[in-house]
Amino acid sequence: MSVSRILQYLLLLLGSFCAHAFPLVPASAQSAISIEFKDNGQTVKALSLDELRAIAPVASIKVFEVHENAERIYRALPARPVFDKVFGKGWEKAREIIFTSIDGYQPSIPVMKLLAHDAYFAFAHEDGTPFTLTNRLQNNEIVQLGPLYLVWDNTKSKELLDAGASDMPYQIKRIELKFMPPFPNMTPPARSSAEAQRGFMHFRQHCMACHTINGEGGGKAPELNYPISVTEYIKPEYLKRWIMSPQSIRYNTTMPGLTGAILDRETATEELIAYLKAMSNAKRVPANP
Ligand code: HEC
């Protein structure tokens, strides 16, 4: 082979490499991120998007996109077969699954819910547009959805539509099975009122994915209890108003108001405040993460 022929060949190789590499940069950067799977504190596997696509069938799923108030079609992997392959069937015996996002959002979803409804890990829009959305619940912020975005086959389920966006984490980087009741330091003392206990349920559903109590919960928004509880430094009437409609107090806040899906928002807000007050008497120094 002549030198020029070798050069030509090398150029060809380089050309085809570039043609593949450059248009794919954003996607390949995303698919290079591994998603960590943990079982009660132990890492079981770390898999890239490509590796995940090899273990479960890709589907197109139409969902009502709660963040945008419109229907969307995603390319996605069904969640249950992914869990079966990664954790084995034993995952169904877990109590909750904690999803952690790159931005610190951290919802904990009951396994019962994942068994009762079809959840999917979306990784692209069906129409090939960039994998982002405009989050009308967070001051219309444009957010990245990858590497994985948990969506639900919700178009025919009133229960799922009513749940709002709280169990739809995007930017998922870690998935952890919990067999024991999680969050002991967020749980109100056993002697707390029924009102505070109901408030704790609302807190779990609507607040803990972003906020921590005594260090437990999501890392996307401030701690609310330690060392000084929000019930101690925010005037009661403003605390209630903040929870129901934060933008009526701080114009550019990204905190969403308590979702409209809750039938009685005012009662729910009062119960939330009862819970926060109960926790102000149960402060614990947050453990180091
Ligand atoms: C999507 C994330 C998110 C969710 C869900 C969320 N918050 Fe927030 N919250 C924030 C952010 C971010 C702030 C920081 C203040 C700001 O953005 O203006 C905040 C601030 C607060 C504050 C004020 C703290 C201070 O010292 O100024 C309170 C009180 C609060 N949230 C309570 C709640 C309660 C109760 C819920 C559940 C009903 C909730 N939040 C749900 C993101 C969230």
Coordinates of C-alpha atoms and ligand atoms in Angstrom, one line a residue:
M1 CA 0.0 0.0 0.0
S2 CA 1.4 3.4 -1.0
V3 CA 1.8 6.2 1.6
S4 CA -0.9 8.3 0.0
R5 CA -3.3 5.3 0.0
I6 CA -2.6 4.8 3.7
L7 CA -3.2 8.5 4.3
Q8 CA -6.4 8.4 2.3
Y9 CA -7.6 5.4 4.4
L10 CA -6.7 7.2 7.6
L11 CA -8.6 10.3 6.5
L12 CA -11.6 8.1 5.6
L13 CA -11.5 6.5 9.1
L14 CA -11.2 9.9 10.8
G15 CA -14.1 11.2 8.6
S16 CA -16.4 8.4 9.5
F17 CA -15.4 8.7 13.2
C18 CA -16.2 12.4 13.2
A19 CA -19.5 12.0 11.3
H20 CA -20.5 9.6 14.0
A21 CA -19.0 11.4 17.0
F22 CA -20.0 15.0 16.5
P23 CA -23.7 14.8 15.9
L24 CA -23.9 12.4 18.9
V25 CA -22.1 14.5 21.4
P26 CA -25.0 15.5 23.6
A27 CA -26.6 12.1 23.4
S28 CA -23.4 10.2 24.0
A29 CA -22.5 12.5 26.9
Q30 CA -25.8 11.6 28.4
S31 CA -25.6 7.9 27.7
A32 CA -22.0 7.9 29.2
I33 CA -23.4 8.7 32.7
S34 CA -23.9 5.5 34.6
I35 CA -27.0 5.1 36.7
E36 CA -26.2 3.6 40.1
F37 CA -28.4 0.8 41.5
K38 CA -28.3 0.3 45.2
D39 CA -29.8 -2.2 47.6
N40 CA -30.1 -1.0 51.2
G41 CA -26.8 1.0 51.0
Q42 CA -24.8 -1.4 48.8
T43 CA -24.1 -0.6 45.2
V44 CA -25.4 -3.5 43.1
K45 CA -24.7 -2.2 39.6
A46 CA -23.8 0.9 37.6
L47 CA -25.2 0.8 34.1
S48 CA -25.1 3.3 31.2
L49 CA -28.1 4.0 29.1
D50 CA -26.8 1.8 26.4
E51 CA -26.4 -1.1 28.8
L52 CA -29.9 -0.5 30.1
R53 CA -31.3 -0.5 26.6
A54 CA -29.7 -3.9 26.1
I55 CA -31.6 -5.5 29.0
A56 CA -35.2 -4.2 28.4
P57 CA -37.4 -3.7 25.3
V58 CA -37.6 0.0 24.2
A59 CA -41.2 1.2 23.9
S60 CA -43.0 4.4 22.8
I61 CA -45.2 5.6 25.6
K62 CA -47.8 8.4 25.5
V63 CA -48.1 10.3 28.8
F64 CA -50.0 13.3 30.1
E65 CA -46.9 15.5 30.8
V66 CA -47.9 17.0 34.1
H67 CA -44.9 19.5 34.0
E68 CA -46.2 20.9 30.7
N69 CA -49.9 20.3 30.9
A70 CA -49.9 18.5 27.5
E71 CA -49.5 15.1 26.0
R72 CA -46.1 13.8 25.1
I73 CA -44.6 10.7 23.6
Y74 CA -41.4 9.3 25.0
R75 CA -38.9 6.6 24.0
A76 CA -38.7 4.6 27.2
L77 CA -37.8 1.4 29.0
P78 CA -40.5 -0.3 31.1
A79 CA -39.4 0.0 34.8
R80 CA -40.4 -3.5 36.1
P81 CA -38.3 -5.6 33.6
V82 CA -35.3 -3.2 34.4
F83 CA -35.7 -3.8 38.1
D84 CA -36.1 -7.6 37.5
K85 CA -32.8 -7.7 35.6
V86 CA -30.8 -5.5 37.9
F87 CA -32.1 -6.5 41.3
G88 CA -33.8 -9.9 40.7
K89 CA -37.4 -10.5 41.5
G90 CA -36.7 -9.7 45.2
W91 CA -37.2 -6.0 44.5
E92 CA -40.9 -6.6 44.7
K93 CA -40.5 -7.3 48.4
A94 CA -38.9 -3.9 49.1
R95 CA -41.0 -1.2 50.8
E96 CA -39.9 1.8 48.8
I97 CA -37.6 2.9 46.0
I98 CA -35.6 6.1 46.4
F99 CA -34.7 7.9 43.2
T100 CA -32.0 10.6 43.3
S101 CA -31.7 13.2 40.6
I102 CA -28.6 15.1 39.6
D103 CA -30.2 18.4 40.9
G104 CA -30.8 16.8 44.3
Y105 CA -34.5 16.0 43.9
Q106 CA -35.1 12.7 45.8
P107 CA -38.6 11.2 45.9
S108 CA -39.2 7.9 47.6
I109 CA -41.9 5.9 45.8
P110 CA -43.8 3.0 47.4
V111 CA -43.1 -0.3 45.7
M112 CA -46.9 -1.0 45.8
K113 CA -47.3 2.0 43.4
L114 CA -44.8 0.6 41.0
L115 CA -46.5 -2.8 41.1
A116 CA -50.0 -1.3 40.6
H117 CA -49.1 1.0 37.7
D118 CA -46.9 0.9 34.7
A119 CA -43.8 3.2 35.1
Y120 CA -41.2 3.8 32.4
F121 CA -37.7 5.2 32.2
A122 CA -37.9 7.7 29.4
F123 CA -34.6 8.6 27.7
A124 CA -35.7 10.6 24.6
H125 CA -38.6 12.4 23.0
E126 CA -40.2 10.3 20.3
D127 CA -40.0 13.3 17.9
G128 CA -36.2 13.6 18.4
T129 CA -36.3 17.1 19.8
P130 CA -33.7 17.8 22.7
F131 CA -34.6 15.8 25.8
T132 CA -35.7 18.8 27.9
L133 CA -39.0 20.2 29.1
T134 CA -40.4 23.5 30.2
N135 CA -41.4 23.0 33.8
R136 CA -44.5 25.2 34.4
L137 CA -44.5 24.0 38.0
Q138 CA -41.1 25.6 38.6
N139 CA -41.4 29.0 37.2
N140 CA -41.2 27.7 33.6
E141 CA -37.6 26.6 34.0
I142 CA -36.2 24.6 31.0
V143 CA -34.8 21.4 32.5
Q144 CA -32.7 18.5 31.2
L145 CA -34.5 15.2 31.5
G146 CA -31.6 12.8 30.9
P147 CA -30.1 10.4 31.6
L148 CA -33.4 8.9 32.8
Y149 CA -36.9 10.4 33.5
L150 CA -39.5 8.4 35.3
V151 CA -42.9 8.7 33.7
W152 CA -46.2 6.8 34.2
D153 CA -48.8 5.4 31.8
N154 CA -51.2 7.9 33.3
T155 CA -53.5 9.0 30.4
K156 CA -56.3 6.6 31.6
S157 CA -55.6 6.7 35.4
K158 CA -57.3 9.4 37.5
E159 CA -55.3 8.3 40.5
L160 CA -52.0 8.9 38.6
L161 CA -53.2 12.2 37.2
D162 CA -54.3 13.4 40.6
A163 CA -50.8 12.6 42.0
G164 CA -49.3 15.5 40.1
A165 CA -45.6 15.6 39.4
S166 CA -44.2 14.5 42.7
D167 CA -43.4 10.9 41.6
M168 CA -41.9 12.0 38.2
P169 CA -38.2 12.5 38.9
Y170 CA -36.0 13.5 36.0
Q171 CA -32.2 13.5 35.7
I172 CA -32.2 10.2 37.6
K173 CA -28.7 9.1 38.6
R174 CA -29.3 6.7 41.5
I175 CA -32.0 4.1 42.3
E176 CA -32.1 2.5 45.7
L177 CA -34.2 -0.2 47.2
K178 CA -35.3 0.2 50.8
F179 CA -36.7 -2.7 52.8
M180 CA -36.9 -1.0 56.2
P181 CA -39.0 2.0 56.9
P182 CA -36.8 4.8 55.7
F183 CA -36.4 8.3 57.2
P184 CA -36.6 7.7 60.9
N185 CA -35.4 11.3 61.7
M186 CA -38.2 12.8 59.5
T187 CA -40.9 10.7 61.2
P188 CA -42.9 12.6 63.8
P189 CA -42.7 11.3 67.4
A190 CA -45.3 8.6 68.1
R191 CA -47.2 10.8 70.6
S192 CA -47.9 13.5 67.9
S193 CA -51.4 14.5 67.0
A194 CA -53.4 12.8 64.2
E195 CA -53.3 16.2 62.4
A196 CA -49.4 16.1 62.5
Q197 CA -49.4 12.5 61.3
R198 CA -51.6 13.4 58.3
G199 CA -49.3 16.4 57.7
F200 CA -46.4 13.9 57.6
M201 CA -48.1 12.0 54.8
H202 CA -48.5 15.2 52.8
F203 CA -44.9 16.1 53.5
R204 CA -43.8 12.8 52.2
Q205 CA -45.9 13.1 49.1
H206 CA -45.4 16.8 48.3
C207 CA -42.3 18.2 50.0
M208 CA -39.6 15.7 50.9
A209 CA -38.3 15.2 47.4
C210 CA -36.9 18.7 47.6
H211 CA -36.5 19.5 51.3
T212 CA -34.8 17.8 54.2
I213 CA -36.0 17.5 57.8
N214 CA -33.2 16.8 60.2
G215 CA -31.0 16.1 57.2
E216 CA -33.3 13.4 55.6
G217 CA -34.9 14.0 52.2
G218 CA -34.0 15.7 49.0
G219 CA -31.1 18.1 48.5
K220 CA -32.7 20.4 46.0
A221 CA -34.1 22.9 48.6
P222 CA -33.3 24.1 52.1
E223 CA -33.5 22.1 55.4
L224 CA -36.7 23.1 57.2
N225 CA -36.2 22.0 60.8
Y226 CA -32.6 22.1 62.0
P227 CA -31.2 24.1 63.8
I228 CA -34.2 26.5 63.7
S229 CA -37.6 25.3 62.3
V230 CA -39.4 27.4 59.7
T231 CA -42.3 27.4 62.2
E232 CA -40.1 29.4 64.6
Y233 CA -38.9 32.1 62.2
I234 CA -41.7 32.5 59.6
K235 CA -44.9 34.3 60.8
P236 CA -47.7 31.7 60.8
E237 CA -49.9 33.5 58.3
Y238 CA -46.9 33.8 55.9
L239 CA -45.9 30.2 56.3
K240 CA -49.4 29.1 55.3
R241 CA -49.4 31.4 52.4
W242 CA -45.9 30.4 51.3
I243 CA -46.9 26.7 51.2
M244 CA -50.1 27.4 49.2
S245 CA -48.6 29.9 46.8
P246 CA -44.9 30.7 47.2
Q247 CA -44.9 33.0 44.2
S248 CA -47.3 35.4 45.9
I249 CA -44.4 36.0 48.4
R250 CA -41.3 35.6 46.3
Y251 CA -41.8 36.5 42.7
N252 CA -39.1 34.3 41.1
T253 CA -39.1 31.3 43.4
T254 CA -38.9 27.9 41.8
M255 CA -40.9 26.2 44.6
P256 CA -44.2 24.9 43.3
G257 CA -47.3 25.7 45.4
L258 CA -49.1 22.8 47.0
T259 CA -50.6 21.0 44.0
G260 CA -54.1 21.9 42.9
A261 CA -55.0 18.2 42.8
I262 CA -55.3 18.1 46.6
L263 CA -59.0 18.6 47.2
D264 CA -58.7 20.6 50.4
R265 CA -55.4 22.5 50.1
E266 CA -56.1 24.7 53.1
T267 CA -56.7 21.7 55.5
A268 CA -53.7 19.9 54.0
T269 CA -51.6 23.1 54.6
E270 CA -52.7 23.3 58.2
E271 CA -51.8 19.6 58.7
L272 CA -48.4 20.2 57.1
I273 CA -47.8 23.1 59.5
A274 CA -48.9 20.8 62.5
Y275 CA -46.3 18.3 61.3
L276 CA -43.6 20.9 61.0
K277 CA -44.4 22.2 64.5
A278 CA -44.2 18.6 65.9
M279 CA -40.8 18.2 64.2
S280 CA -39.6 21.5 65.8
N281 CA -39.8 19.6 69.1
A282 CA -37.9 16.7 67.7
K283 CA -34.7 18.2 66.3
R284 CA -31.7 16.0 65.4
V285 CA -28.3 16.9 64.1
P286 CA -28.3 15.9 60.4
A287 CA -25.9 13.0 59.8
N288 CA -23.2 13.6 57.2
P289 CA -24.3 12.3 53.8
Ligands
HEC1 C1 -39.5 21.3 43.5 C2 -38.9 21.5 44.8 C3 -39.7 21.9 46.0 C4 -40.8 21.3 46.5 C5 -41.6 20.1 46.0 C6 -41.1 22.1 47.7 N1 -40.3 23.1 47.9 FE1 -40.2 24.4 49.5 N2 -38.7 25.4 48.6 C7 -38.1 25.0 47.5 C8 -37.0 26.0 47.2 C9 -36.0 25.9 46.0 C10 -37.0 26.9 48.3 C11 -36.0 28.1 48.5 C12 -36.6 29.4 48.4 C13 -36.9 29.9 47.0 O1 -36.7 29.3 46.0 O2 -37.3 31.1 46.9 C14 -38.1 26.5 49.2 C15 -38.4 27.2 50.3 C16 -39.3 26.7 51.3 C17 -39.6 27.4 52.5 C18 -39.0 28.7 53.0 C19 -37.7 28.4 53.7 C20 -37.0 29.7 54.1 O3 -36.4 29.7 55.2 O4 -37.1 30.7 53.4 C21 -40.6 26.6 53.2 C22 -41.2 26.9 54.5 C23 -40.9 25.5 52.3 N3 -40.2 25.6 51.1 C24 -41.8 24.5 52.6 C25 -42.2 23.6 51.7 C26 -43.3 22.6 51.9 C27 -44.1 22.5 53.2 C28 -43.4 21.9 50.8 C29 -44.5 20.8 50.5 C30 -45.8 21.2 50.5 C31 -42.4 22.3 49.8 N4 -41.7 23.3 50.4 C32 -42.2 21.7 48.6 C33 -38.4 24.0 46.7 C34 -39.4 23.1 46.9

